[in-house]
Amino acid sequence: MEKSIVFEKDLNLEATELRLGLPGTKESEKQTPSTIKSNKRVLPDMSEECGSKDNSNVSHVKKCDQEVAPPAKAQVVGWPPVRSYRKNCFQAKKMEAETTGMYVKVSMDGAPYLRKIDLKVYKGYQELLKALEDMFKFSVGKYSEREGYNGSEFVPTYEDKDGDWMLVGDVPWDMFISSCKRMRIMKGSEARGLGCAV
Amino acid sequence: MREERTEMSKDDDRSPPLDLRGADIAESSSKTRNCVTGSGHVTGLNPTEFQAPYPDQVLENVLENVLQFLTSRRDRNAASLVCKSWCRVEALTRSELFIGNCYSVSPKRATARFSRVRAVAIKGRPRFADFNLMPPEWGAHFAPWVAALGSAYPWLEKVYLKRMSVTDEDLKYLAENFPSFKELVLVCCDGFGTRGLAVIAKKCRQLRVLDLIESEVAESDMDWIGEFPESGITCLESLIFDCVESPINFEALERLVIRSPSLKKLRLNRFVSIGQLYRLMVRAPQLTHLGTGSFSLAEGVAHGDQEPDYESAFAACKSLVCLSGFREITPDYLSAIYAVCANLTSLNLSYANINAEQLKTVIVHCHKLQTFWVLDSICDEGLQAAAATCKDLRELRVFPIDAREDSEGPVSEVGLQAISEGCRKLQSILYFCQHMTNAAVIAMSNNCPDLEVFRLCIMGRHRPDHVTGEPMDEGFGAIVKNCKKLTRLAVSGLLTDQAFSYIGRYGKLVRTLSVAFAGNSDLGLKYVLEGCPRLQKLEIRDSPFGDAALRSGLHHYYNMRFLWMSSCRLSPPGCREIARALPRLVVEVIRDEVGMIRAECEEHIDDAFDILYMYRSLEGPRDDAPSFVTILH
């Protein structure tokens, strides 16, 4: 009895942990060896269904309560049987997209040190510029396609993949975040050169 | 001699068990005859028993002239069983040697029997090793083979290896010791790198085929493409390197393609851009099989820039029948291939993340398609479109873009049903999904009577029919019952012993069976081992089959290529019993140390193991087994 209580308790903890996670967000790369261990049947009287000592033996738990909706499962080694080459092709990209931030350096003319921001957390230019304004205590002018930023001596710029310095705001947001390597808030006469009509 | 033939045969048609104890007797008696072997020396003469060779020799010459036309391996195996004379002559005339399990026979024995071989095919690791179920360094080394081949077959032309460990030194040996070497095909191999490829490129002057398929190629800075001879026409017909995960010297590749007028098959890796692909295609319009590299917006090209006319490049390849690649795809570019779709018999989009709409634009032209590999990103809708157009489809593989148990599952029984209704000539299917119903599987069994390969992978373990809640027994039962030509089956979902009862009862032609997370008791495995006389390859994981079930296959194991059982209910004594009962079976038990985390509270059993892998062999326990492998006796 005691054993089964322990089993239950452990099981619930584990199950609760799993249930709390959203499907797909649990470490998909973590491979629990739960089912690999299952062949080590020490006790001969262990019943097929729920007798396992392993609280992480999800597959046997599954057999016990088929009526219960399965919690988000920890991944099992080698299942589904897709070769890692294939899995990695897409998983790498997906994970990259989901988990890694897109940190870029931001420098401001005259400031003693740089900052780093994660472009991913912003939904668009408005949010980004607001954050930069807060961070560096300045305000950026009004943006227009024709004239760039008007009304301020600060102009936000970025270096793109080709190494060119571009004005922030010209291209669609998605294109911006995929091509922006670093940012620089220009100040003064240099800045005015960018947005001004000749 | 009899059991030697079974090693060589992929398909053993004979059901009764073999008497392997006759082996030594048969071998020695053949030596006392006055016979001339292929290598020219006469064996074992006893002067008082000297027979005039002439009548036998005439017969054997005639036989030789006839048997050399026999190409099928199965036919040759049958012919070799007629009598000793036929066995000898068959051995002399066999030019293609197939070794289904590299440990079933030694290189020395194989080369001693077959003396005039030009092409060798060897398979090594079991398939489940592909899914990280076995520790690496298990074995299947090509080295001992290549050395034996070197001394026995100096005129060797072709080598085909699958799931073997091949080193750069092995490749160097191949390149330097076989002046007629023409074809190298490495499938799911590892252990070598671009260094080895460089030697092959440089020294194999007659190279026609260099195919690297799903192999792991160690990266290095070696520019192997640049090692092909710089001048003169090459005889290259096929160059496949899509699995090579390192950049290549494109200029050298381009020069190579220009100098290879016989090149028909070219499959590039993802480091070749679409712009570079264009340059190659205009140089090689004679291609029949093309694998693109990266199929996305070229680097440095902004929207609106002048881009090459990809469409006309494809249109110019009038002989193109097989397209693959499409890595990192920008779906807009797919329109480039429309012109060739009408002629395609094979299309592999399984690395292209495209949706149903994008697929439809392509598939609607592919009337002649016979082989179609695709990602489930196309959803049931995409499969319906394929079913509507591809009436000649023979092989379909649907891979999951998100290979996890609890992912979305964009394809389901709807797609399967549509395919079964549209593609009546289907012979082979591999289908990954999250949800399935018995009804759809039964429908396929009725609509596609030509099915030979049925592999359904319901990714959620133990998942029942999601409409009725019942096990998937009836669906798979219908497949084995109605598909009379079925030779390969992979099952999944919630399955009871009943499913296995069906397989044992109806799956009389089944040669390969894959089982995972299925069955209730020993009965399941018993049904299969007792009911399937043609069973050759059986791979089982995480199913409740124990020693009693294992015992029920004793009558059949010598007829099989291998049995794999991992995370089942086997015990060391149970396996040892098999090893003792069948001396010609090599019974390996493998501990997967790396994959296991031993809980502190758990009792540690010293001879516990994770994997049972057993196979017939003439050679007894292998001498290259690593420490985590124990061979029972």
PDB file of N, CA and C in Angstrom, chain B residues 8 71 73 76 90-100 110-111 114-123 142 145 149-150 152-161 174 178 180-185 208-209:
ATOM      1  N   MET B   8      23.490 -15.560 -47.912  1.00  0.00           N
ATOM      2  CA  MET B   8      23.551 -14.753 -49.122  1.00  0.00           C
ATOM      3  C   MET B   8      22.178 -14.337 -49.585  1.00  0.00           C
ATOM      4  N   THR B  71      20.227 -13.487 -63.168  1.00  0.00           N
ATOM      5  CA  THR B  71      20.583 -12.260 -62.464  1.00  0.00           C
ATOM      6  C   THR B  71      19.959 -12.191 -61.072  1.00  0.00           C
ATOM      7  N   ARG B  73      19.000 -12.740 -57.463  1.00  0.00           N
ATOM      8  CA  ARG B  73      19.674 -13.353 -56.323  1.00  0.00           C
ATOM      9  C   ARG B  73      18.927 -14.595 -55.834  1.00  0.00           C
ATOM     10  N   ARG B  76      19.419 -17.451 -58.133  1.00  0.00           N
ATOM     11  CA  ARG B  76      20.766 -18.019 -57.988  1.00  0.00           C
ATOM     12  C   ARG B  76      20.863 -18.882 -56.749  1.00  0.00           C
ATOM     13  N   GLU B  90      27.458 -22.032 -59.945  1.00  0.00           N
ATOM     14  CA  GLU B  90      26.746 -20.792 -59.605  1.00  0.00           C
ATOM     15  C   GLU B  90      27.708 -19.829 -58.937  1.00  0.00           C
ATOM     16  N   ALA B  91      28.552 -20.368 -58.070  1.00  0.00           N
ATOM     17  CA  ALA B  91      29.501 -19.512 -57.366  1.00  0.00           C
ATOM     18  C   ALA B  91      30.467 -18.847 -58.342  1.00  0.00           C
ATOM     19  N   LEU B  92      30.809 -19.565 -59.397  1.00  0.00           N
ATOM     20  CA  LEU B  92      31.735 -19.005 -60.371  1.00  0.00           C
ATOM     21  C   LEU B  92      31.092 -17.920 -61.222  1.00  0.00           C
ATOM     22  N   THR B  93      29.799 -18.054 -61.394  1.00  0.00           N
ATOM     23  CA  THR B  93      29.142 -17.109 -62.303  1.00  0.00           C
ATOM     24  C   THR B  93      28.431 -15.977 -61.585  1.00  0.00           C
ATOM     25  N   ARG B  94      28.487 -15.961 -60.268  1.00  0.00           N
ATOM     26  CA  ARG B  94      27.821 -14.867 -59.560  1.00  0.00           C
ATOM     27  C   ARG B  94      28.722 -13.644 -59.589  1.00  0.00           C
ATOM     28  N   SER B  95      28.229 -12.572 -60.158  1.00  0.00           N
ATOM     29  CA  SER B  95      29.064 -11.372 -60.212  1.00  0.00           C
ATOM     30  C   SER B  95      28.624 -10.294 -59.222  1.00  0.00           C
ATOM     31  N   GLU B  96      27.423 -10.448 -58.666  1.00  0.00           N
ATOM     32  CA  GLU B  96      26.962  -9.481 -57.670  1.00  0.00           C
ATOM     33  C   GLU B  96      26.758 -10.178 -56.345  1.00  0.00           C
ATOM     34  N   LEU B  97      27.498  -9.749 -55.369  1.00  0.00           N
ATOM     35  CA  LEU B  97      27.440 -10.378 -54.058  1.00  0.00           C
ATOM     36  C   LEU B  97      26.654  -9.502 -53.098  1.00  0.00           C
ATOM     37  N   PHE B  98      25.634 -10.079 -52.489  1.00  0.00           N
ATOM     38  CA  PHE B  98      24.809  -9.324 -51.552  1.00  0.00           C
ATOM     39  C   PHE B  98      24.943  -9.927 -50.159  1.00  0.00           C
ATOM     40  N   ILE B  99      25.387  -9.130 -49.206  1.00  0.00           N
ATOM     41  CA  ILE B  99      25.505  -9.589 -47.823  1.00  0.00           C
ATOM     42  C   ILE B  99      24.498  -8.800 -46.986  1.00  0.00           C
ATOM     43  N   GLY B 100      23.426  -9.439 -46.573  1.00  0.00           N
ATOM     44  CA  GLY B 100      22.367  -8.729 -45.861  1.00  0.00           C
ATOM     45  C   GLY B 100      22.728  -8.329 -44.452  1.00  0.00           C
ATOM     46  N   ALA B 110      33.140 -15.476 -47.554  1.00  0.00           N
ATOM     47  CA  ALA B 110      32.368 -15.015 -48.710  1.00  0.00           C
ATOM     48  C   ALA B 110      33.233 -14.935 -49.962  1.00  0.00           C
ATOM     49  N   THR B 111      34.412 -14.381 -49.803  1.00  0.00           N
ATOM     50  CA  THR B 111      35.260 -14.230 -50.989  1.00  0.00           C
ATOM     51  C   THR B 111      35.834 -15.566 -51.430  1.00  0.00           C
ATOM     52  N   PHE B 114      32.831 -17.125 -53.601  1.00  0.00           N
ATOM     53  CA  PHE B 114      32.516 -16.420 -54.858  1.00  0.00           C
ATOM     54  C   PHE B 114      33.764 -15.720 -55.345  1.00  0.00           C
ATOM     55  N   SER B 115      34.282 -16.216 -56.433  1.00  0.00           N
ATOM     56  CA  SER B 115      35.603 -15.738 -56.829  1.00  0.00           C
ATOM     57  C   SER B 115      35.571 -14.701 -57.941  1.00  0.00           C
ATOM     58  N   ARG B 116      34.437 -14.514 -58.592  1.00  0.00           N
ATOM     59  CA  ARG B 116      34.451 -13.611 -59.752  1.00  0.00           C
ATOM     60  C   ARG B 116      33.453 -12.478 -59.573  1.00  0.00           C
ATOM     61  N   VAL B 117      33.523 -11.860 -58.445  1.00  0.00           N
ATOM     62  CA  VAL B 117      32.522 -10.845 -58.132  1.00  0.00           C
ATOM     63  C   VAL B 117      32.962  -9.477 -58.624  1.00  0.00           C
ATOM     64  N   ARG B 118      32.020  -8.740 -59.216  1.00  0.00           N
ATOM     65  CA  ARG B 118      32.326  -7.388 -59.673  1.00  0.00           C
ATOM     66  C   ARG B 118      31.638  -6.322 -58.838  1.00  0.00           C
ATOM     67  N   ALA B 119      30.544  -6.719 -58.167  1.00  0.00           N
ATOM     68  CA  ALA B 119      29.774  -5.746 -57.401  1.00  0.00           C
ATOM     69  C   ALA B 119      29.429  -6.341 -56.048  1.00  0.00           C
ATOM     70  N   VAL B 120      29.615  -5.542 -55.013  1.00  0.00           N
ATOM     71  CA  VAL B 120      29.354  -6.015 -53.659  1.00  0.00           C
ATOM     72  C   VAL B 120      28.381  -5.075 -52.956  1.00  0.00           C
ATOM     73  N   ALA B 121      27.395  -5.663 -52.284  1.00  0.00           N
ATOM     74  CA  ALA B 121      26.474  -4.869 -51.465  1.00  0.00           C
ATOM     75  C   ALA B 121      26.508  -5.437 -50.055  1.00  0.00           C
ATOM     76  N   ILE B 122      26.719  -4.576 -49.072  1.00  0.00           N
ATOM     77  CA  ILE B 122      26.805  -5.040 -47.687  1.00  0.00           C
ATOM     78  C   ILE B 122      25.951  -4.143 -46.796  1.00  0.00           C
ATOM     79  N   LYS B 123      25.179  -4.789 -45.932  1.00  0.00           N
ATOM     80  CA  LYS B 123      24.383  -4.021 -44.974  1.00  0.00           C
ATOM     81  C   LYS B 123      24.876  -4.300 -43.565  1.00  0.00           C
ATOM     82  N   PHE B 142      33.509  -1.433 -42.185  1.00  0.00           N
ATOM     83  CA  PHE B 142      33.795  -1.824 -43.556  1.00  0.00           C
ATOM     84  C   PHE B 142      35.237  -2.316 -43.692  1.00  0.00           C
ATOM     85  N   TRP B 145      36.169  -5.888 -44.487  1.00  0.00           N
ATOM     86  CA  TRP B 145      35.652  -6.258 -45.805  1.00  0.00           C
ATOM     87  C   TRP B 145      36.519  -5.698 -46.916  1.00  0.00           C
ATOM     88  N   LEU B 149      38.198  -7.784 -49.893  1.00  0.00           N
ATOM     89  CA  LEU B 149      37.824  -7.497 -51.276  1.00  0.00           C
ATOM     90  C   LEU B 149      39.052  -7.151 -52.097  1.00  0.00           C
ATOM     91  N   GLY B 150      39.973  -6.472 -51.459  1.00  0.00           N
ATOM     92  CA  GLY B 150      41.181  -6.073 -52.161  1.00  0.00           C
ATOM     93  C   GLY B 150      41.968  -7.261 -52.678  1.00  0.00           C
ATOM     94  N   ALA B 152      40.747 -10.427 -53.001  1.00  0.00           N
ATOM     95  CA  ALA B 152      39.957 -11.389 -53.776  1.00  0.00           C
ATOM     96  C   ALA B 152      39.456 -10.841 -55.107  1.00  0.00           C
ATOM     97  N   TYR B 153      39.122  -9.563 -55.144  1.00  0.00           N
ATOM     98  CA  TYR B 153      38.472  -9.020 -56.329  1.00  0.00           C
ATOM     99  C   TYR B 153      39.178  -7.778 -56.859  1.00  0.00           C
ATOM    100  N   PRO B 154      40.328  -7.951 -57.453  1.00  0.00           N
ATOM    101  CA  PRO B 154      41.038  -6.771 -57.947  1.00  0.00           C
ATOM    102  C   PRO B 154      40.265  -6.021 -59.031  1.00  0.00           C
ATOM    103  N   TRP B 155      39.304  -6.706 -59.675  1.00  0.00           N
ATOM    104  CA  TRP B 155      38.534  -6.048 -60.729  1.00  0.00           C
ATOM    105  C   TRP B 155      37.189  -5.567 -60.233  1.00  0.00           C
ATOM    106  N   LEU B 156      37.077  -5.385 -58.960  1.00  0.00           N
ATOM    107  CA  LEU B 156      35.828  -4.919 -58.381  1.00  0.00           C
ATOM    108  C   LEU B 156      35.423  -3.575 -58.967  1.00  0.00           C
ATOM    109  N   GLU B 157      34.134  -3.452 -59.301  1.00  0.00           N
ATOM    110  CA  GLU B 157      33.664  -2.222 -59.926  1.00  0.00           C
ATOM    111  C   GLU B 157      32.696  -1.434 -59.059  1.00  0.00           C
ATOM    112  N   LYS B 158      31.892  -2.137 -58.287  1.00  0.00           N
ATOM    113  CA  LYS B 158      30.842  -1.424 -57.557  1.00  0.00           C
ATOM    114  C   LYS B 158      30.798  -1.834 -56.092  1.00  0.00           C
ATOM    115  N   VAL B 159      30.614  -0.827 -55.252  1.00  0.00           N
ATOM    116  CA  VAL B 159      30.429  -1.097 -53.832  1.00  0.00           C
ATOM    117  C   VAL B 159      29.193  -0.331 -53.354  1.00  0.00           C
ATOM    118  N   TYR B 160      28.283  -1.059 -52.727  1.00  0.00           N
ATOM    119  CA  TYR B 160      27.077  -0.460 -52.153  1.00  0.00           C
ATOM    120  C   TYR B 160      27.063  -0.816 -50.670  1.00  0.00           C
ATOM    121  N   LEU B 161      27.039   0.190 -49.804  1.00  0.00           N
ATOM    122  CA  LEU B 161      27.039  -0.069 -48.371  1.00  0.00           C
ATOM    123  C   LEU B 161      25.868   0.636 -47.708  1.00  0.00           C
ATOM    124  N   LEU B 174      39.935   1.823 -51.162  1.00  0.00           N
ATOM    125  CA  LEU B 174      39.101   1.580 -52.351  1.00  0.00           C
ATOM    126  C   LEU B 174      39.686   2.295 -53.560  1.00  0.00           C
ATOM    127  N   PHE B 178      41.627  -0.634 -56.586  1.00  0.00           N
ATOM    128  CA  PHE B 178      40.702  -1.206 -57.561  1.00  0.00           C
ATOM    129  C   PHE B 178      40.716  -0.336 -58.820  1.00  0.00           C
ATOM    130  N   SER B 180      39.520  -0.698 -61.668  1.00  0.00           N
ATOM    131  CA  SER B 180      38.292  -0.630 -62.466  1.00  0.00           C
ATOM    132  C   SER B 180      37.136  -0.040 -61.695  1.00  0.00           C
ATOM    133  N   PHE B 181      37.422   0.543 -60.545  1.00  0.00           N
ATOM    134  CA  PHE B 181      36.334   0.955 -59.669  1.00  0.00           C
ATOM    135  C   PHE B 181      35.457   2.012 -60.320  1.00  0.00           C
ATOM    136  N   LYS B 182      34.134   1.767 -60.312  1.00  0.00           N
ATOM    137  CA  LYS B 182      33.232   2.661 -61.044  1.00  0.00           C
ATOM    138  C   LYS B 182      32.123   3.267 -60.201  1.00  0.00           C
ATOM    139  N   GLU B 183      31.641   2.519 -59.200  1.00  0.00           N
ATOM    140  CA  GLU B 183      30.467   3.012 -58.497  1.00  0.00           C
ATOM    141  C   GLU B 183      30.595   2.862 -56.999  1.00  0.00           C
ATOM    142  N   LEU B 184      30.335   3.956 -56.296  1.00  0.00           N
ATOM    143  CA  LEU B 184      30.322   3.919 -54.839  1.00  0.00           C
ATOM    144  C   LEU B 184      29.009   4.514 -54.350  1.00  0.00           C
ATOM    145  N   VAL B 185      28.253   3.709 -53.604  1.00  0.00           N
ATOM    146  CA  VAL B 185      26.985   4.189 -53.059  1.00  0.00           C
ATOM    147  C   VAL B 185      27.012   3.956 -51.557  1.00  0.00           C
ATOM    148  N   ARG B 208      31.932   6.385 -62.207  1.00  0.00           N
ATOM    149  CA  ARG B 208      30.684   6.749 -62.867  1.00  0.00           C
ATOM    150  C   ARG B 208      29.664   7.254 -61.858  1.00  0.00           C
ATOM    151  N   VAL B 209      29.698   6.631 -60.675  1.00  0.00           N
ATOM    152  CA  VAL B 209      28.653   6.927 -59.697  1.00  0.00           C
ATOM    153  C   VAL B 209      29.285   7.211 -58.341  1.00  0.00           C
TER     154      VAL B 209
END
